Coordinates of C-alpha atoms in Angstrom, one line a residue:
X20 CA -38.9 88.4 2.5
X21 CA -35.9 88.3 0.6
X22 CA -35.1 84.4 2.0
X23 CA -38.6 83.3 1.1
X24 CA -38.6 85.0 -2.1
X25 CA -34.8 83.4 -3.1
X26 CA -36.5 79.7 -2.2
X27 CA -39.2 80.8 -4.2
X28 CA -37.1 81.3 -7.0
X29 CA -35.8 77.7 -7.1
X30 CA -37.6 75.2 -9.7
X31 CA -39.5 72.5 -7.9
X32 CA -39.1 70.7 -11.1
X33 CA -35.1 70.7 -10.6
X34 CA -35.6 69.2 -6.6
X35 CA -37.3 66.6 -8.1
X36 CA -34.7 66.1 -11.0
X37 CA -32.0 65.7 -9.0
X38 CA -33.8 63.0 -6.3
X39 CA -34.4 61.2 -9.0
X40 CA -30.9 61.0 -10.3
X41 CA -30.4 60.2 -7.1
X42 CA -31.9 57.8 -6.5
X43 CA -31.2 56.3 -9.9
X44 CA -27.4 56.2 -9.1
X45 CA -28.1 54.3 -6.1
X46 CA -30.0 51.8 -7.8
X47 CA -27.2 51.3 -10.1
X48 CA -25.2 50.4 -7.6
X49 CA -26.9 48.6 -6.2
X50 CA -27.3 45.8 -9.4
X51 CA -23.5 46.5 -10.0
X52 CA -22.8 45.3 -6.3
X53 CA -24.7 41.7 -7.3
X54 CA -23.9 41.5 -10.4
X55 CA -19.8 41.1 -8.8
X56 CA -21.4 38.9 -5.9
X57 CA -23.3 36.7 -8.3
X58 CA -19.9 36.6 -10.6
X59 CA -17.9 35.7 -7.5
X60 CA -20.3 32.8 -6.4
X61 CA -20.2 31.3 -9.7
X62 CA -17.1 31.7 -10.6
X63 CA -15.5 29.6 -7.2
X64 CA -14.6 26.2 -6.9
X65 CA -16.7 23.8 -4.5
X66 CA -14.4 21.8 -2.7
X67 CA -15.7 19.9 -0.1
X68 CA -18.5 20.8 2.9
X69 CA -17.8 22.0 6.1
X70 CA -20.3 19.8 8.2
X71 CA -19.9 22.0 11.1
X72 CA -20.6 25.3 9.7
X73 CA -22.3 24.1 6.3
X74 CA -20.0 26.7 4.5
X75 CA -18.3 25.9 1.1
X76 CA -14.2 26.4 1.7
X77 CA -12.1 28.6 -0.7
X78 CA -10.1 26.0 -3.5
X79 CA -6.5 27.4 -2.1
X80 CA -7.0 26.8 1.1
X81 CA -5.9 22.8 2.2
X82 CA -7.3 21.0 4.9
X83 CA -7.5 17.9 6.4
X84 CA -11.2 16.7 4.4
X85 CA -14.2 15.6 7.2
X86 CA -15.8 13.1 4.9
X87 CA -13.4 10.0 4.5
X88 CA -15.0 9.2 1.3
X89 CA -13.4 12.1 -0.7
X90 CA -10.2 11.2 -2.8
X91 CA -7.0 12.8 -3.2
X92 CA -6.4 15.4 -5.6
X93 CA -2.7 17.3 -5.5
X94 CA -5.4 20.6 -6.1
X95 CA -8.1 20.1 -4.3
X96 CA -9.7 17.1 -2.3
X97 CA -13.3 16.8 -4.0
X98 CA -14.3 18.9 -6.6
X99 CA -17.6 19.7 -7.2
X100 CA -18.5 16.8 -9.4
X101 CA -16.9 14.0 -11.5
X102 CA -15.8 15.2 -15.3
X103 CA -13.8 12.5 -16.9
X104 CA -11.1 13.4 -19.9
X105 CA -12.3 10.3 -21.7
X106 CA -14.7 10.0 -24.5
X107 CA -15.0 6.6 -24.8
X108 CA -17.7 4.9 -22.3
X109 CA -16.0 2.1 -21.0
X110 CA -12.7 3.9 -19.9
X111 CA -15.2 6.5 -18.4
X112 CA -16.8 3.8 -16.2
X113 CA -13.4 2.7 -15.3
X114 CA -12.2 6.0 -14.5
X115 CA -15.3 6.7 -12.5
X116 CA -14.7 3.6 -10.2
X117 CA -11.4 3.2 -9.6
X118 CA -11.0 7.2 -9.1
X119 CA -8.5 7.5 -11.7
X120 CA -8.7 11.1 -12.9
X121 CA -9.8 12.2 -9.4
X122 CA -6.6 10.8 -8.0
X123 CA -4.3 13.4 -10.3
X124 CA -3.5 9.4 -12.2
X125 CA -3.9 8.0 -15.6
X126 CA -4.1 4.5 -17.7
X127 CA -1.2 4.8 -19.0
X128 CA 0.7 5.2 -15.9
X129 CA -1.2 2.4 -13.8
X130 CA -0.9 -0.2 -16.6
X131 CA 2.8 0.5 -16.7
X132 CA 2.9 0.1 -13.1
X133 CA 1.3 -2.8 -12.7
X134 CA 3.8 -4.0 -15.4
X135 CA 6.4 -3.2 -12.8
X136 CA 4.8 -4.6 -9.8
X137 CA 4.4 -8.1 -11.8
X138 CA 8.5 -8.3 -12.6
X139 CA 9.0 -7.1 -8.9
X140 CA 7.3 -9.6 -6.7
X141 CA 7.6 -12.9 -9.9
X142 CA 10.6 -14.0 -8.1
X143 CA 8.1 -15.3 -5.2
X144 CA 7.2 -17.9 -7.9
X145 CA 10.6 -19.3 -7.9
X146 CA 11.1 -19.2 -4.1
X147 CA 8.0 -20.6 -3.2
X148 CA 8.6 -23.8 -5.7
X149 CA 11.8 -24.2 -4.2
X150 CA 10.7 -23.4 -0.7
X151 CA 7.7 -26.1 -0.1
X152 CA 9.4 -28.3 -2.4
X153 CA 11.6 -28.8 0.5
X154 CA 8.6 -30.2 2.4
X155 CA 8.0 -32.9 0.1
X156 CA 5.3 -30.9 -2.6
X157 CA 5.1 -31.3 -6.1
X158 CA 6.7 -28.4 -7.1
X159 CA 5.1 -27.6 -10.6
X160 CA 1.7 -27.7 -8.7
X161 CA 2.8 -25.3 -6.0
X162 CA 3.8 -23.0 -9.1
X163 CA 0.8 -23.2 -10.2
X164 CA -1.1 -22.8 -6.9
X165 CA 1.3 -19.7 -6.1
X166 CA 0.5 -18.1 -9.2
X167 CA -3.3 -18.7 -9.3
X168 CA -3.4 -17.4 -5.8
X169 CA -1.6 -14.5 -6.2
X170 CA -3.6 -13.5 -9.2
X171 CA -7.5 -13.8 -8.0
X172 CA -5.9 -12.4 -4.8
X173 CA -4.2 -9.4 -6.3
X174 CA -7.0 -8.7 -8.9
X175 CA -9.8 -8.8 -5.7
X176 CA -7.8 -7.2 -3.7
X177 CA -7.7 -4.1 -6.3
X178 CA -11.2 -4.4 -7.0
X179 CA -12.3 -3.8 -3.3
X180 CA -9.5 -1.5 -1.6
X181 CA -9.2 0.3 -4.7
X182 CA -5.1 0.6 -3.9
X183 CA -2.5 -0.5 -5.5
X184 CA -1.3 -3.4 -4.2
X185 CA -0.4 -7.4 -4.4
X186 CA -1.2 -10.5 -2.3
X187 CA 0.9 -13.1 -2.6
X188 CA 2.6 -16.0 0.1
X189 CA 4.9 -14.5 2.3
X190 CA 8.2 -15.2 2.5
X191 CA 7.8 -15.7 6.5
X192 CA 5.1 -18.1 6.0
X193 CA 6.6 -20.3 4.0
X194 CA 9.6 -20.6 5.7
X195 CA 7.4 -20.7 9.1
X196 CA 5.5 -23.9 7.0
X197 CA 8.5 -25.8 5.9
X198 CA 10.9 -25.5 9.0
X199 CA 8.3 -24.9 11.9
X200 CA 5.7 -27.2 10.7
X201 CA 6.7 -29.8 8.5
X202 CA 10.6 -29.6 10.1
X203 CA 11.1 -29.3 13.7
X204 CA 7.3 -30.7 14.7
X205 CA 7.3 -33.5 12.0
X206 CA 4.0 -32.9 10.6
X207 CA 2.9 -34.1 6.8
X208 CA 2.5 -30.9 4.5
X209 CA -0.8 -32.3 4.0
X210 CA -1.5 -31.6 8.2
X211 CA 0.1 -27.9 7.8
X212 CA -2.0 -27.3 4.6
X213 CA -5.1 -27.9 7.3
X214 CA -3.2 -25.1 10.0
X215 CA -3.2 -22.8 6.9
X216 CA -6.7 -23.2 6.1
X217 CA -7.5 -23.0 10.1
X218 CA -5.8 -19.9 10.0
X219 CA -8.2 -18.4 7.6
X220 CA -10.8 -19.2 9.1
X221 CA -9.9 -17.2 12.9
X222 CA -8.3 -14.3 10.5
X223 CA -11.5 -13.9 8.5
X224 CA -13.1 -13.8 12.4
X225 CA -10.4 -11.7 13.5
X226 CA -11.2 -9.0 10.6
X227 CA -14.5 -9.0 11.0
X228 CA -14.6 -8.8 14.9
X229 CA -11.7 -6.0 15.6
X230 CA -12.4 -2.7 15.5
X231 CA -10.4 -1.3 12.3
X232 CA -10.3 2.4 13.8
X233 CA -9.5 1.3 16.6
X234 CA -6.4 -1.0 15.8
X235 CA -4.7 1.9 13.5
X236 CA -5.3 4.4 16.8
X237 CA -3.4 2.1 18.5
X238 CA -0.9 2.9 16.0
X239 CA 0.6 6.7 16.2
X240 CA 1.0 8.8 13.4
X241 CA 4.7 9.0 13.9
X242 CA 5.7 5.3 14.8
X243 CA 3.3 4.8 12.1
X244 CA 5.7 6.2 9.8
X245 CA 8.5 5.1 11.6
X246 CA 7.2 1.5 10.2
X247 CA 7.1 2.7 6.8
X248 CA 10.5 4.3 7.3
X249 CA 12.2 0.7 8.5
X250 CA 10.0 -1.1 6.4
X251 CA 11.3 1.2 3.1
X252 CA 15.1 0.8 4.9
X253 CA 14.5 -3.2 4.5
X254 CA 13.1 -2.8 0.6
X255 CA 16.5 -1.1 0.0
X256 CA 18.2 -3.5 1.5
X257 CA 16.8 -6.6 -0.4
X258 CA 17.2 -4.7 -3.5
X259 CA 20.9 -4.6 -2.8
X260 CA 21.5 -8.7 -2.4
X261 CA 19.5 -9.1 -5.3
X262 CA 21.5 -7.1 -7.1
X263 CA 24.3 -9.0 -6.1
X264 CA 26.1 -6.1 -4.3
X265 CA 26.4 -7.7 -0.8
X266 CA 27.5 -11.5 -1.9
X267 CA 30.8 -12.3 0.2
X268 CA 31.5 -15.4 -0.7
X269 CA 34.9 -17.1 -2.1
X270 CA 32.9 -17.9 -5.7
X271 CA 31.2 -14.2 -5.6
X272 CA 31.5 -12.9 -9.5
X273 CA 30.0 -9.3 -9.2
X274 CA 31.4 -8.1 -13.0
X275 CA 28.3 -8.6 -15.0
X276 CA 25.8 -8.9 -12.4
X277 CA 26.9 -5.4 -10.5
X278 CA 27.1 -3.9 -14.0
X279 CA 23.8 -5.3 -15.3
X280 CA 22.3 -3.9 -12.4
X281 CA 24.0 -1.0 -12.0
X282 CA 23.5 0.3 -15.6
X283 CA 19.0 -0.9 -14.9
X284 CA 19.2 1.8 -11.3
X285 CA 20.6 4.4 -13.9
X286 CA 17.9 4.2 -16.1
X287 CA 15.6 3.6 -13.4
X288 CA 16.5 7.0 -11.6
X289 CA 16.4 9.0 -15.2
X290 CA 13.0 7.4 -15.9
X291 CA 11.6 8.3 -12.8
X292 CA 12.7 11.7 -11.9
X293 CA 11.9 12.7 -15.1
X294 CA 8.3 11.3 -15.2
X295 CA 9.1 8.7 -17.8
X296 CA 7.9 5.7 -16.6
X297 CA 7.7 4.0 -19.9
X298 CA 12.3 4.4 -19.8
X299 CA 11.3 2.8 -16.6
X300 CA 9.4 -0.5 -17.3
X301 CA 11.8 -1.0 -20.5
X302 CA 14.9 -0.5 -18.4
X303 CA 14.0 -3.3 -16.5
X304 CA 12.1 -5.8 -19.6
X305 CA 16.1 -5.0 -21.4
X306 CA 17.8 -5.7 -18.2
X307 CA 16.0 -9.0 -18.0
X308 CA 16.1 -9.9 -21.2
X309 CA 20.4 -8.6 -21.4
X310 CA 20.7 -10.9 -17.9
X311 CA 19.3 -14.5 -19.6
X312 CA 21.2 -14.0 -22.7
X313 CA 24.8 -13.6 -20.6
X314 CA 23.9 -16.6 -18.1
X315 CA 23.0 -18.4 -21.4
X316 CA 26.2 -17.6 -22.9
X317 CA 28.0 -18.3 -20.0
X318 CA 26.3 -21.3 -19.6
X319 CA 25.5 -20.6 -16.1
X320 CA 21.6 -21.3 -16.9
X321 CA 19.2 -23.9 -18.3
X322 CA 15.6 -23.9 -19.1
X323 CA 13.1 -26.0 -17.4
X324 CA 11.3 -28.3 -19.3
X325 CA 8.0 -26.8 -20.4
X326 CA 5.3 -28.6 -18.5
X327 CA 0.9 -28.2 -18.8
X328 CA -0.1 -25.9 -15.7
X329 CA -1.5 -28.6 -13.0
X330 CA -2.8 -28.6 -9.2
X331 CA -3.7 -32.5 -9.5
X332 CA -0.9 -32.8 -6.6
X333 CA -1.3 -30.4 -3.9
X334 CA -5.3 -28.9 -4.1
X335 CA -7.4 -30.1 -1.9
X336 CA -5.4 -32.1 0.0
X337 CA -5.8 -31.3 3.2
X338 CA -5.5 -33.7 6.2
X339 CA -7.0 -33.3 9.3
X340 CA -5.9 -35.3 11.4
X341 CA -6.9 -34.8 15.2
X342 CA -4.7 -37.2 16.7
X343 CA -1.8 -35.2 15.9
X344 CA -3.1 -31.8 15.9
X345 CA -0.9 -28.8 15.9
X346 CA -0.1 -27.1 19.3
X347 CA -2.3 -24.1 19.7
X348 CA 0.3 -21.6 20.4
X349 CA 2.0 -22.2 16.9
X350 CA -1.3 -21.9 15.5
X351 CA -2.0 -18.4 17.5
X352 CA 1.7 -17.2 16.4
X353 CA 1.1 -18.1 13.0
X354 CA -1.9 -15.7 12.3
X355 CA -0.6 -13.5 14.7
X356 CA 2.5 -12.4 12.5
X357 CA 0.4 -13.1 9.6
X358 CA -2.3 -10.2 10.9
X359 CA 1.0 -8.4 11.8
X360 CA 2.2 -8.5 8.4
X361 CA -0.9 -7.5 6.9
X362 CA -1.3 -4.5 8.6
X363 CA 2.0 -2.8 8.5
X364 CA 2.9 -3.3 4.6
X365 CA -1.2 -1.8 4.2
X366 CA -0.8 1.2 5.8
X367 CA 3.0 1.4 4.3
X368 CA 1.6 1.4 1.4
X369 CA -1.5 3.6 1.7
X370 CA 0.8 5.9 3.5
X371 CA 2.9 6.1 0.0
X372 CA -0.4 6.0 -2.4
X373 CA -1.7 9.7 -0.1
X374 CA 1.6 11.0 0.7
X375 CA 0.2 14.4 1.0
X376 CA -2.0 13.4 3.2
X377 CA 0.1 11.7 6.1
X378 CA 0.7 14.9 7.4
X379 CA -2.7 15.4 9.1
X380 CA -3.3 14.3 12.6
X381 CA -4.2 10.0 12.9
X382 CA -7.7 11.5 13.3
X383 CA -8.1 12.2 10.3
X384 CA -5.9 9.4 8.7
X385 CA -8.3 7.4 10.2
X386 CA -11.4 8.5 8.7
X387 CA -9.6 8.4 5.7
X388 CA -8.5 4.5 5.7
X389 CA -11.7 3.2 8.0
X390 CA -14.1 5.5 7.2
X391 CA -17.8 4.5 8.4
X392 CA -19.3 4.7 5.1
X393 CA -16.2 3.3 3.1
X394 CA -14.1 0.6 5.4
X395 CA -11.0 0.3 3.0
X396 CA -8.7 -1.6 5.9
X397 CA -11.2 -4.1 6.7
X398 CA -11.9 -4.8 3.0
X399 CA -8.0 -5.1 2.8
X400 CA -7.9 -7.9 5.5
X401 CA -11.1 -9.4 5.0
X402 CA -9.7 -10.2 1.5
X403 CA -6.7 -11.3 2.3
X404 CA -8.1 -13.7 5.1
X405 CA -10.0 -15.3 2.7
X406 CA -7.5 -16.1 0.2
X407 CA -5.6 -17.5 3.2
X408 CA -8.4 -20.0 3.0
X409 CA -8.2 -20.3 -0.8
X410 CA -3.8 -21.0 -1.0
X411 CA -4.8 -23.7 1.6
X412 CA -7.5 -25.7 -0.8
X413 CA -4.8 -25.0 -3.6
X414 CA -2.1 -26.2 -2.2
X415 CA 0.8 -23.0 -0.5
X416 CA 1.5 -21.5 2.2
X417 CA -0.6 -18.4 3.3
X418 CA -1.3 -14.9 1.2
X419 CA 0.1 -11.8 2.8
X420 CA 0.3 -8.0 1.5
X421 CA 3.6 -7.7 -0.5
X422 CA 5.8 -4.9 0.7
X423 CA 7.0 -5.0 -3.1
X424 CA 3.6 -2.9 -3.7
X425 CA 5.3 -0.1 -2.6
X426 CA 7.4 -0.2 -6.2
X427 CA 3.9 0.5 -7.7
X428 CA 3.0 3.4 -5.6
X429 CA 6.8 4.7 -5.8
X430 CA 6.4 4.8 -9.9
X431 CA 2.6 6.8 -9.5
X432 CA -0.1 3.9 -8.9
X433 CA -2.8 5.4 -7.3
X434 CA -5.8 2.9 -7.7
X435 CA -6.7 -0.7 -7.9
X436 CA -6.3 -0.7 -12.1
X437 CA -2.5 -1.3 -11.4
X438 CA -3.5 -4.3 -9.3
X439 CA -6.1 -5.9 -12.1
X440 CA -3.2 -5.3 -14.2
X441 CA -0.3 -7.0 -12.0
X442 CA -3.2 -9.9 -11.6
X443 CA -4.0 -10.9 -15.1
X444 CA -0.1 -11.1 -15.5
X445 CA 0.6 -13.5 -13.1
X446 CA -2.4 -15.7 -14.4
X447 CA -0.8 -15.2 -17.3
X448 CA 2.1 -16.3 -16.3
X449 CA 1.0 -20.1 -15.4
X450 CA 1.4 -20.9 -19.2
X451 CA 5.4 -19.7 -19.1
X452 CA 6.4 -22.1 -16.4
X453 CA 10.5 -22.1 -17.9
X454 CA 10.1 -18.4 -18.8
X455 CA 9.2 -17.6 -14.8
X456 CA 12.0 -19.4 -13.5
X457 CA 14.4 -18.0 -15.0
X458 CA 14.1 -14.5 -14.9
X459 CA 17.1 -12.8 -12.6
X460 CA 16.6 -10.9 -9.4
X461 CA 19.5 -8.6 -10.1
X462 CA 17.7 -7.2 -12.6
X463 CA 14.9 -6.5 -10.5
X464 CA 17.1 -5.2 -7.5
X465 CA 17.3 -1.6 -8.9
X466 CA 13.5 -1.3 -8.6
X467 CA 13.8 -2.0 -5.4
X468 CA 16.6 0.4 -4.2
X469 CA 14.6 2.8 -6.3
X470 CA 11.1 2.5 -4.2
X471 CA 13.3 3.2 -1.1
X472 CA 14.5 6.6 -2.1
X473 CA 10.9 7.3 -2.2
X474 CA 9.4 5.2 1.1
X475 CA 12.1 8.1 2.6
X476 CA 10.3 10.9 2.0
X477 CA 7.6 10.7 4.5
X478 CA 11.0 11.5 7.0
X479 CA 9.4 14.8 6.6
X480 CA 6.4 14.5 8.1
X481 CA 8.4 12.6 11.6
X482 CA 8.2 14.5 14.9
X483 CA 11.6 14.8 15.9
X484 CA 11.1 17.5 18.6
X485 CA 9.4 15.1 20.8
X486 CA 12.3 12.9 22.2
X487 CA 9.6 10.5 23.4
X488 CA 8.3 9.4 20.1
X489 CA 11.1 9.2 18.2
X490 CA 12.7 6.5 21.0
X491 CA 10.3 3.8 19.3
X492 CA 10.5 5.2 16.0
X493 CA 14.3 5.0 15.9
X494 CA 14.3 1.1 17.3
X495 CA 11.5 -0.2 14.6
X496 CA 13.3 1.6 12.0
X497 CA 16.8 0.1 12.3
X498 CA 16.0 -3.6 13.6
X499 CA 13.6 -4.4 10.4
X500 CA 16.3 -4.5 8.4
X501 CA 18.6 -5.3 10.8
X502 CA 16.8 -8.5 11.8
X503 CA 15.0 -8.8 8.0
X504 CA 12.1 -9.1 9.9
X505 CA 9.2 -6.8 9.9
X506 CA 7.4 -8.3 12.7
X507 CA 10.6 -8.5 15.2
X508 CA 11.3 -5.0 14.5
X509 CA 7.1 -3.6 14.9
X510 CA 7.2 -5.5 17.9
X511 CA 10.3 -4.4 19.4
X512 CA 9.5 -1.0 18.7
X513 CA 6.0 -1.1 20.1
X514 CA 7.0 -2.7 23.6
X515 CA 9.1 0.5 23.5
X516 CA 6.8 2.5 22.7
X517 CA 4.2 1.8 25.5
X518 CA 6.8 1.8 28.3
X519 CA 7.9 5.2 27.1
X520 CA 4.0 6.1 27.4
X521 CA 4.0 4.4 30.9
X522 CA 7.0 5.7 32.4
X523 CA 8.3 8.8 30.0
X524 CA 8.2 12.4 31.0
X525 CA 5.8 13.1 29.0
X526 CA 3.2 10.0 30.5
X527 CA 0.5 9.1 28.6
X528 CA -0.7 5.9 30.3
X529 CA -4.1 7.3 30.5
X530 CA -4.6 7.2 26.7
X531 CA -3.3 3.6 26.1
X532 CA -6.9 1.9 25.3
X533 CA -7.8 -1.7 25.4
X534 CA -7.1 -2.1 21.8
X535 CA -3.1 -1.2 22.4
X536 CA -2.9 -3.7 25.2
X537 CA -4.1 -6.2 22.9
X538 CA -1.1 -5.3 20.4
X539 CA 1.1 -5.0 22.8
X540 CA 0.3 -8.6 24.1
X541 CA 0.4 -9.7 20.8
X542 CA 4.1 -8.1 19.5
X543 CA 5.6 -9.5 23.6
X544 CA 3.7 -13.3 22.2
X545 CA 5.7 -12.7 18.8
X546 CA 8.6 -11.1 19.8
X547 CA 9.5 -14.7 22.1
X548 CA 8.6 -17.1 19.4
X549 CA 11.0 -19.9 19.0
X550 CA 11.5 -19.9 15.6
X551 CA 12.0 -16.6 13.7
X552 CA 10.1 -15.8 10.2
X553 CA 12.8 -14.3 8.3

């Protein structure tokens, strides 16, 4: 009875009050938790979608993107939406079209890099005029044709591919045109231009037929980086030669050339290391002006006559003489040489542009470059092939992707806007023939040396643990600068690569596909041709 009385003494209202408070407390905790979750979701940054799980990755995680069309940013591969830092509608449009902000670049960097790229590659106007003049072609028409082809081709590839690349007539290709076609085989240069025309037609067909992803897969990632490494060394060698530091002739007088080149290199290193790109451009321009002034004072230089641009001596002068047709062997070699040049140069430039991406596996790189929705690599091959045809119609030798485009990427260019700036300057240069013919190379050489330093950063992504991978890499990276030829270095290394895969300790012969066999056969053909392309 006592117990019953005790329980009865507790008021029922107190029990209900305690239960009500407990329920309110739990409800408050539930609401607090929901608020925290909601705040956490809204504060997070969406990077890129995982196609397998459908979950959003956290922003601090860096992974190879599943979507090949997404752009690279040092912080995130893809932000939730495009937000331009510019207010002007035109600048916003250009920014969005070229993905300038997404690639962590800006208009100033792209424009300065374009000016630098123009200065670095302007030597081709002098060289092309001199070399094709040996075959009996009018020098002023060749100058105009080369400048116009380079300008239009570079603008087109900048608009289409979105990479900082420059198209111009290749140095190896022009030597083959003059030395092999015109001199050795004895053909008139007009027949040579018809060969260049057919060369372009075949290149267009190959660009469409060859599966681009398979072609990139056929070049393993370590070997691809090794090619870039060798090309970087070749660029540095060319730069040192341009600075007149390897001239051993009896008349060599390095006093002022070496001094100008050395001072320019110091300025470039200072400006690039501190991200002062204007210092780099002004240093090069100042070096060019100083060299010209000294050369005029020493009476080592004279201005060519000022002439009106003209194409009448070379444009549409093709001669299709089927009675004295060029042997098909030379046509095949010509096409394969250009294809090798374009593939190796473009992949090297892309790797330098997206330096942080090459550490990922080959599959991720293939998706980036030759994705199904935006096949950049096919666009690059098609544009170059089309301008091989244009070059034949205007009256000059075949075009390639200039490896000196690495200069722009090394200075921070990440988009095709850089190419458009360089292309416009080449078109403008048509009207400044005398000035373009006297730009001294010792002022440009330091830029190439600096580019070599930037390209050599790729060495950290090589797999030094596997000797089977390093053997072909070592052969290519050494032979490219020693032989002054990308084609010979790459061909030699690729043949060794296939031999190692077939006979090495870790045999990979089962991984050799039809595309790799095609590249191997092409390497053998190019390696044993009777004339060099260097």
